[in-house]
Structure formats: structure tokens, C-alpha cells
């Protein structure tokens, strides 16, 4: 046109719609273009068969150097990309959208609950971190080692592995030998205490959890 060459390579079907390629191995679709595919061979996710597929090739007849971008034909809009380098296909990698659940900031969750021997604690969950703060309270704890309590850490706040919270008793301005609250991954609470009598107990611990997020 006007003495200049025009693009004459078909990237779509003649009516402008995506090119249909059904029941084909995606490894074999290396011609540049926009496709609608329905296949189970080398798709990004097992169980998903319909994808909008974009193919980019960086040189003529260079079918061993290709980029594919596949978007699920669904409202999830999951998109995956992979590269063929020197004839070897890499793994599909998901392109995460800004509203992906993994990128959403989790809200701060706070719970105040009773603890062993009349103690009281505030549990705070933010993302995968839990902080437990023992609120100041006077109580009289028996002397024993690693005894299981009736109270438990609720689901949503439990550690990935047993965590040990050092709590310090004090009487007036004098602190005593510390005690230990043991928090198991199943929520069980155990206590080790070597200081008898009435004391004020305080302590704080932060640990990682992989519990489902509390509602």
C-alpha cells in the first residue's frame, strides 16, 4: 500500500475471531497468532481444557524459540506463561493479578480468652503471624512440669510446631524464676511451673501459623 509492504500474516481467523485448535498438543502450536484451544495435552492446569492462547515467535521459522500465554476461558481469568528455549519448553508460570487472594492484605484479628489458672490472654493474628500476650493478673499456680491444661488455643491461632512461651512471675518489685506455657500445633496447652504462691504473671510470644484465617 502506497509502495509499502503490509502485514499479510494471519494472526486470527478470516472473520477476526480466534483460530480454533482443538485436541492438539500445545507444544505443537508454535505459529504466531491468537487461538482458542480445547485440549488436555500440556495445558497449564489439569482439568482445565479451554484456553485463549497467544503465541509469539521471535524469528521466521524459529519454532524452537516461542512464548505462549494461556488464559482460562472462565471468570477466574487465570493466566499462565511459558517459554520454549532451544526446543525445550519451560514450566507454566501463573501471572498473578492484583486481586489474587495471595496478594490481599489480611485483616488484623484479635481474640481475648481465658488461660490456665485464671490467667487471661490476648491473641492477635496478622497474616501468618500470631502474637499471644498474657495480660497482667494475680494467680496462684501449683508446681508441676509439662502438665496438660483444659484450655486450648483455638483454630486460626495455632503454631506450626510446638511453641514455648516464657512467662515471668513477680511479687511486688521482685521477679521469680520464669514459668513456661507450651502451645502444641493441635491447640493443646501445657504448663511448666516451679514457683508456688500468688504472683503476677506476664509474657508475650510471637510464632508462625498455617491455620486457616479466622473469620
mmCIF file of C-alpha atoms in Angstrom:
data_model
loop_
_atom_site.group_PDB
_atom_site.id
_atom_site.type_symbol
_atom_site.label_atom_id
_atom_site.label_comp_id
_atom_site.label_asym_id
_atom_site.label_seq_id
_atom_site.Cartn_x
_atom_site.Cartn_y
_atom_site.Cartn_z
ATOM 1 C CA UNK A 1 0.000 0.000 0.000
ATOM 2 C CA UNK A 2 1.482 3.336 -1.124
ATOM 3 C CA UNK A 3 4.620 1.460 -2.081
ATOM 4 C CA UNK A 4 4.992 -0.098 1.391
ATOM 5 C CA UNK A 5 4.564 -3.732 2.304
ATOM 6 C CA UNK A 6 1.679 -4.627 4.585
ATOM 7 C CA UNK A 7 1.297 -7.320 7.211
ATOM 8 C CA UNK A 8 -0.033 -10.373 5.417
ATOM 9 C CA UNK A 9 0.426 -12.999 8.119
ATOM 10 C CA UNK A 10 -2.907 -14.178 9.558
ATOM 11 C CA UNK A 11 -2.909 -13.908 13.339
ATOM 12 C CA UNK A 12 -6.637 -14.680 13.581
ATOM 13 C CA UNK A 13 -9.260 -16.475 11.518
ATOM 14 C CA UNK A 14 -10.631 -14.670 8.444
ATOM 15 C CA UNK A 15 -13.536 -13.194 10.405
ATOM 16 C CA UNK A 16 -11.226 -11.804 13.090
ATOM 17 C CA UNK A 17 -12.079 -14.436 15.702
ATOM 18 C CA UNK A 18 -9.517 -16.625 17.424
ATOM 19 C CA UNK A 19 -8.141 -19.572 15.464
ATOM 20 C CA UNK A 20 -9.691 -22.834 16.657
ATOM 21 C CA UNK A 21 -7.194 -25.561 17.562
ATOM 22 C CA UNK A 22 -8.920 -28.434 19.331
ATOM 23 C CA UNK A 23 -7.449 -31.697 20.644
ATOM 24 C CA UNK A 24 -3.904 -30.611 19.835
ATOM 25 C CA UNK A 25 -0.775 -30.770 21.942
ATOM 26 C CA UNK A 26 0.028 -27.188 22.955
ATOM 27 C CA UNK A 27 3.714 -27.961 22.432
ATOM 28 C CA UNK A 28 2.973 -28.127 18.711
ATOM 29 C CA UNK A 29 1.217 -24.766 18.421
ATOM 30 C CA UNK A 30 4.184 -22.523 17.623
ATOM 31 C CA UNK A 31 2.853 -20.362 14.778
ATOM 32 C CA UNK A 32 2.273 -16.759 15.929
ATOM 33 C CA UNK A 33 -1.385 -15.955 16.465
ATOM 34 C CA UNK A 34 -4.412 -15.813 18.729
ATOM 35 C CA UNK A 35 -6.066 -19.169 19.367
ATOM 36 C CA UNK A 36 -8.931 -20.781 21.216
ATOM 37 C CA UNK A 37 -7.831 -24.248 22.307
ATOM 38 C CA UNK A 38 -9.613 -27.195 23.880
ATOM 39 C CA UNK A 39 -7.164 -29.865 24.890
ATOM 40 C CA UNK A 40 -5.698 -31.697 27.857
ATOM 41 C CA UNK A 41 -2.189 -32.009 26.417
ATOM 42 C CA UNK A 42 0.448 -29.789 28.082
ATOM 43 C CA UNK A 43 -2.103 -27.339 29.470
ATOM 44 C CA UNK A 44 -1.210 -25.172 32.481
ATOM 45 C CA UNK A 45 -3.698 -26.791 34.886
ATOM 46 C CA UNK A 46 -5.048 -30.320 34.874
ATOM 47 C CA UNK A 47 -8.830 -30.300 34.494
ATOM 48 C CA UNK A 48 -8.937 -27.006 32.581
ATOM 49 C CA UNK A 49 -9.136 -27.590 28.826
ATOM 50 C CA UNK A 50 -10.447 -24.344 27.299
ATOM 51 C CA UNK A 51 -7.895 -21.535 26.973
ATOM 52 C CA UNK A 52 -7.336 -18.395 24.961
ATOM 53 C CA UNK A 53 -3.793 -18.906 23.686
ATOM 54 C CA UNK A 54 -1.405 -16.230 22.431
ATOM 55 C CA UNK A 55 1.740 -17.342 20.621
ATOM 56 C CA UNK A 56 4.765 -15.127 19.940
ATOM 57 C CA UNK A 57 7.783 -16.286 17.942
ATOM 58 C CA UNK A 58 10.869 -14.116 17.697
ATOM 59 C CA UNK A 59 12.075 -15.116 14.216
ATOM 60 C CA UNK A 60 10.804 -16.681 10.988
ATOM 61 C CA UNK A 61 10.861 -20.491 11.128
ATOM 62 C CA UNK A 62 12.214 -20.327 14.688
ATOM 63 C CA UNK A 63 9.705 -22.759 16.185
ATOM 64 C CA UNK A 64 12.170 -23.641 18.933
ATOM 65 C CA UNK A 65 12.032 -20.100 20.383
ATOM 66 C CA UNK A 66 8.435 -19.347 21.325
ATOM 67 C CA UNK A 67 6.388 -17.732 24.074
ATOM 68 C CA UNK A 68 2.880 -18.941 24.911
ATOM 69 C CA UNK A 69 0.381 -17.131 27.110
ATOM 70 C CA UNK A 70 -2.724 -19.113 28.077
ATOM 71 C CA UNK A 71 -5.776 -17.583 29.790
ATOM 72 C CA UNK A 72 -8.533 -19.785 31.222
ATOM 73 C CA UNK A 73 -11.813 -19.312 29.393
ATOM 74 C CA UNK A 74 -13.640 -18.653 32.649
ATOM 75 C CA UNK A 75 -14.410 -15.837 35.058
ATOM 76 C CA UNK A 76 -11.310 -16.692 37.103
ATOM 77 C CA UNK A 77 -9.144 -15.103 34.369
ATOM 78 C CA UNK A 78 -6.138 -17.160 35.429
ATOM 79 C CA UNK A 79 -3.278 -16.528 33.009
ATOM 80 C CA UNK A 80 -0.132 -18.616 32.563
ATOM 81 C CA UNK A 81 3.051 -18.043 30.559
ATOM 82 C CA UNK A 82 5.840 -20.340 29.398
ATOM 83 C CA UNK A 83 8.864 -20.120 27.092
ATOM 84 C CA UNK A 84 10.294 -22.592 24.601
ATOM 85 C CA UNK A 85 14.055 -22.037 24.510
ATOM 86 C CA UNK A 86 16.098 -24.045 22.043
ATOM 87 C CA UNK A 87 13.266 -26.523 21.574
ATOM 88 C CA UNK A 88 12.787 -27.158 25.302
ATOM 89 C CA UNK A 89 9.585 -25.973 26.941
ATOM 90 C CA UNK A 90 9.760 -24.443 30.400
ATOM 91 C CA UNK A 91 7.126 -24.838 33.091
ATOM 92 C CA UNK A 92 3.898 -22.865 33.027
ATOM 93 C CA UNK A 93 4.059 -19.915 35.446
ATOM 94 C CA UNK A 94 0.929 -18.169 36.673
ATOM 95 C CA UNK A 95 0.725 -14.410 36.187
ATOM 96 C CA UNK A 96 -0.834 -13.264 39.436
ATOM 97 C CA UNK A 97 -3.416 -10.486 39.207
ATOM 98 C CA UNK A 98 -3.521 -7.618 41.683
ATOM 99 C CA UNK A 99 -6.712 -9.011 43.255
ATOM 100 C CA UNK A 100 -5.296 -12.528 43.692
ATOM 101 C CA UNK A 101 -6.094 -13.800 47.230
ATOM 102 C CA UNK A 102 -2.391 -14.386 47.913
ATOM 103 C CA UNK A 103 -1.717 -10.672 47.378
ATOM 104 C CA UNK A 104 -4.555 -9.385 49.511
ATOM 105 C CA UNK A 105 -3.605 -7.956 52.876
ATOM 106 C CA UNK A 106 -5.234 -9.959 55.627
ATOM 107 C CA UNK A 107 -7.169 -8.077 58.317
ATOM 108 C CA UNK A 108 -5.977 -7.929 61.914
ATOM 109 C CA UNK A 109 -7.844 -10.444 64.085
ATOM 110 C CA UNK A 110 -7.865 -10.194 67.875
ATOM 111 C CA UNK A 111 -9.252 -12.589 70.469
ATOM 112 C CA UNK A 112 -9.185 -12.373 74.273
ATOM 113 C CA UNK A 113 -9.652 -15.660 76.083
ATOM 114 C CA UNK A 114 -9.207 -17.403 79.395
ATOM 115 C CA UNK A 115 -5.909 -19.158 80.057
ATOM 116 C CA UNK A 116 -4.914 -21.770 82.655
ATOM 117 C CA UNK A 117 -5.297 -20.991 86.356
ATOM 118 C CA UNK A 118 -7.478 -17.939 85.813
ATOM 119 C CA UNK A 119 -4.988 -16.175 83.581
ATOM 120 C CA UNK A 120 -6.164 -14.099 80.646
ATOM 121 C CA UNK A 121 -4.507 -13.611 77.240
ATOM 122 C CA UNK A 122 -4.975 -11.601 74.061
ATOM 123 C CA UNK A 123 -4.314 -13.463 70.791
ATOM 124 C CA UNK A 124 -3.587 -11.391 67.675
ATOM 125 C CA UNK A 125 -3.416 -12.814 64.124
ATOM 126 C CA UNK A 126 -1.913 -10.857 61.206
ATOM 127 C CA UNK A 127 -1.209 -12.784 58.006
ATOM 128 C CA UNK A 128 0.721 -15.886 59.175
ATOM 129 C CA UNK A 129 1.943 -14.407 62.459
ATOM 130 C CA UNK A 130 0.289 -14.890 65.849
ATOM 131 C CA UNK A 131 1.173 -12.898 68.964
ATOM 132 C CA UNK A 132 -0.049 -14.009 72.383
ATOM 133 C CA UNK A 133 0.171 -11.520 75.236
ATOM 134 C CA UNK A 134 -0.549 -12.604 78.777
ATOM 135 C CA UNK A 135 -2.497 -9.817 80.457
ATOM 136 C CA UNK A 136 -1.340 -8.924 83.978
ATOM 137 C CA UNK A 137 -3.250 -10.883 86.550
ATOM 138 C CA UNK A 138 -2.547 -12.267 90.029
ATOM 139 C CA UNK A 139 -2.992 -16.026 90.380
ATOM 140 C CA UNK A 140 -1.694 -18.981 92.358
ATOM 141 C CA UNK A 141 -0.254 -21.766 90.197
ATOM 142 C CA UNK A 142 0.728 -25.203 91.500
ATOM 143 C CA UNK A 143 4.238 -26.562 90.976
ATOM 144 C CA UNK A 144 4.499 -29.189 88.209
ATOM 145 C CA UNK A 145 6.221 -29.971 84.911
ATOM 146 C CA UNK A 146 4.651 -30.072 81.415
ATOM 147 C CA UNK A 147 1.107 -30.716 82.633
ATOM 148 C CA UNK A 148 -1.730 -30.541 80.093
ATOM 149 C CA UNK A 149 -4.353 -27.872 80.763
ATOM 150 C CA UNK A 150 -8.070 -27.962 79.907
ATOM 151 C CA UNK A 151 -7.843 -24.758 77.833
ATOM 152 C CA UNK A 152 -6.771 -24.927 74.175
ATOM 153 C CA UNK A 153 -5.567 -22.498 71.503
ATOM 154 C CA UNK A 154 -8.457 -22.074 69.005
ATOM 155 C CA UNK A 155 -8.123 -22.955 65.331
ATOM 156 C CA UNK A 156 -6.745 -19.997 63.426
ATOM 157 C CA UNK A 157 -4.126 -19.197 66.076
ATOM 158 C CA UNK A 158 -2.202 -22.462 66.492
ATOM 159 C CA UNK A 159 1.560 -22.752 65.829
ATOM 160 C CA UNK A 160 3.047 -24.846 63.030
ATOM 161 C CA UNK A 161 5.241 -26.575 65.631
ATOM 162 C CA UNK A 162 5.172 -26.551 69.421
ATOM 163 C CA UNK A 163 5.965 -23.060 70.727
ATOM 164 C CA UNK A 164 7.189 -22.277 74.239
ATOM 165 C CA UNK A 165 6.122 -19.032 75.904
ATOM 166 C CA UNK A 166 8.247 -17.878 78.834
ATOM 167 C CA UNK A 167 6.118 -16.133 81.454
ATOM 168 C CA UNK A 168 7.626 -14.290 84.404
ATOM 169 C CA UNK A 169 6.058 -14.206 87.876
ATOM 170 C CA UNK A 170 6.655 -11.257 90.133
ATOM 171 C CA UNK A 171 5.701 -10.298 93.660
ATOM 172 C CA UNK A 172 5.935 -6.573 94.207
ATOM 173 C CA UNK A 173 9.189 -5.415 92.633
ATOM 174 C CA UNK A 174 10.777 -8.880 92.771
ATOM 175 C CA UNK A 175 10.699 -11.263 89.816
ATOM 176 C CA UNK A 176 10.912 -15.015 90.302
ATOM 177 C CA UNK A 177 12.089 -17.937 88.184
ATOM 178 C CA UNK A 178 10.151 -17.979 84.906
ATOM 179 C CA UNK A 179 7.459 -20.491 84.015
ATOM 180 C CA UNK A 180 6.688 -21.888 80.559
ATOM 181 C CA UNK A 181 3.450 -22.235 78.611
ATOM 182 C CA UNK A 182 3.782 -24.873 75.876
ATOM 183 C CA UNK A 183 1.496 -24.486 72.829
ATOM 184 C CA UNK A 184 1.166 -27.594 70.626
ATOM 185 C CA UNK A 185 0.270 -27.500 66.934
ATOM 186 C CA UNK A 186 -3.064 -29.214 67.696
ATOM 187 C CA UNK A 187 -4.007 -26.453 70.151
ATOM 188 C CA UNK A 188 -3.200 -28.254 73.408
ATOM 189 C CA UNK A 189 -1.721 -26.085 76.163
ATOM 190 C CA UNK A 190 0.737 -27.452 78.709
ATOM 191 C CA UNK A 191 2.358 -25.638 81.607
ATOM 192 C CA UNK A 192 5.634 -25.959 83.493
ATOM 193 C CA UNK A 193 5.807 -24.011 86.773
ATOM 194 C CA UNK A 194 8.338 -24.083 89.601
ATOM 195 C CA UNK A 195 7.163 -21.080 91.619
ATOM 196 C CA UNK A 196 4.294 -21.628 94.035
ATOM 197 C CA UNK A 197 2.178 -18.955 95.673
ATOM 198 C CA UNK A 198 0.314 -15.912 94.419
ATOM 199 C CA UNK A 199 2.150 -13.898 91.780
ATOM 200 C CA UNK A 200 1.530 -11.549 88.886
ATOM 201 C CA UNK A 201 2.298 -13.316 85.583
ATOM 202 C CA UNK A 202 3.245 -11.576 82.323
ATOM 203 C CA UNK A 203 4.677 -12.694 78.990
ATOM 204 C CA UNK A 204 4.494 -12.368 75.208
ATOM 205 C CA UNK A 205 5.306 -14.692 72.303
ATOM 206 C CA UNK A 206 5.066 -14.460 68.502
ATOM 207 C CA UNK A 207 5.095 -17.501 66.210
ATOM 208 C CA UNK A 208 4.115 -18.627 62.703
ATOM 209 C CA UNK A 209 0.837 -20.379 61.904
ATOM 210 C CA UNK A 210 -0.532 -22.007 58.762
ATOM 211 C CA UNK A 211 -4.051 -22.338 60.171
ATOM 212 C CA UNK A 212 -6.973 -21.147 58.044
ATOM 213 C CA UNK A 213 -7.638 -17.462 58.626
ATOM 214 C CA UNK A 214 -10.141 -16.822 61.434
ATOM 215 C CA UNK A 215 -13.471 -15.373 60.322
#
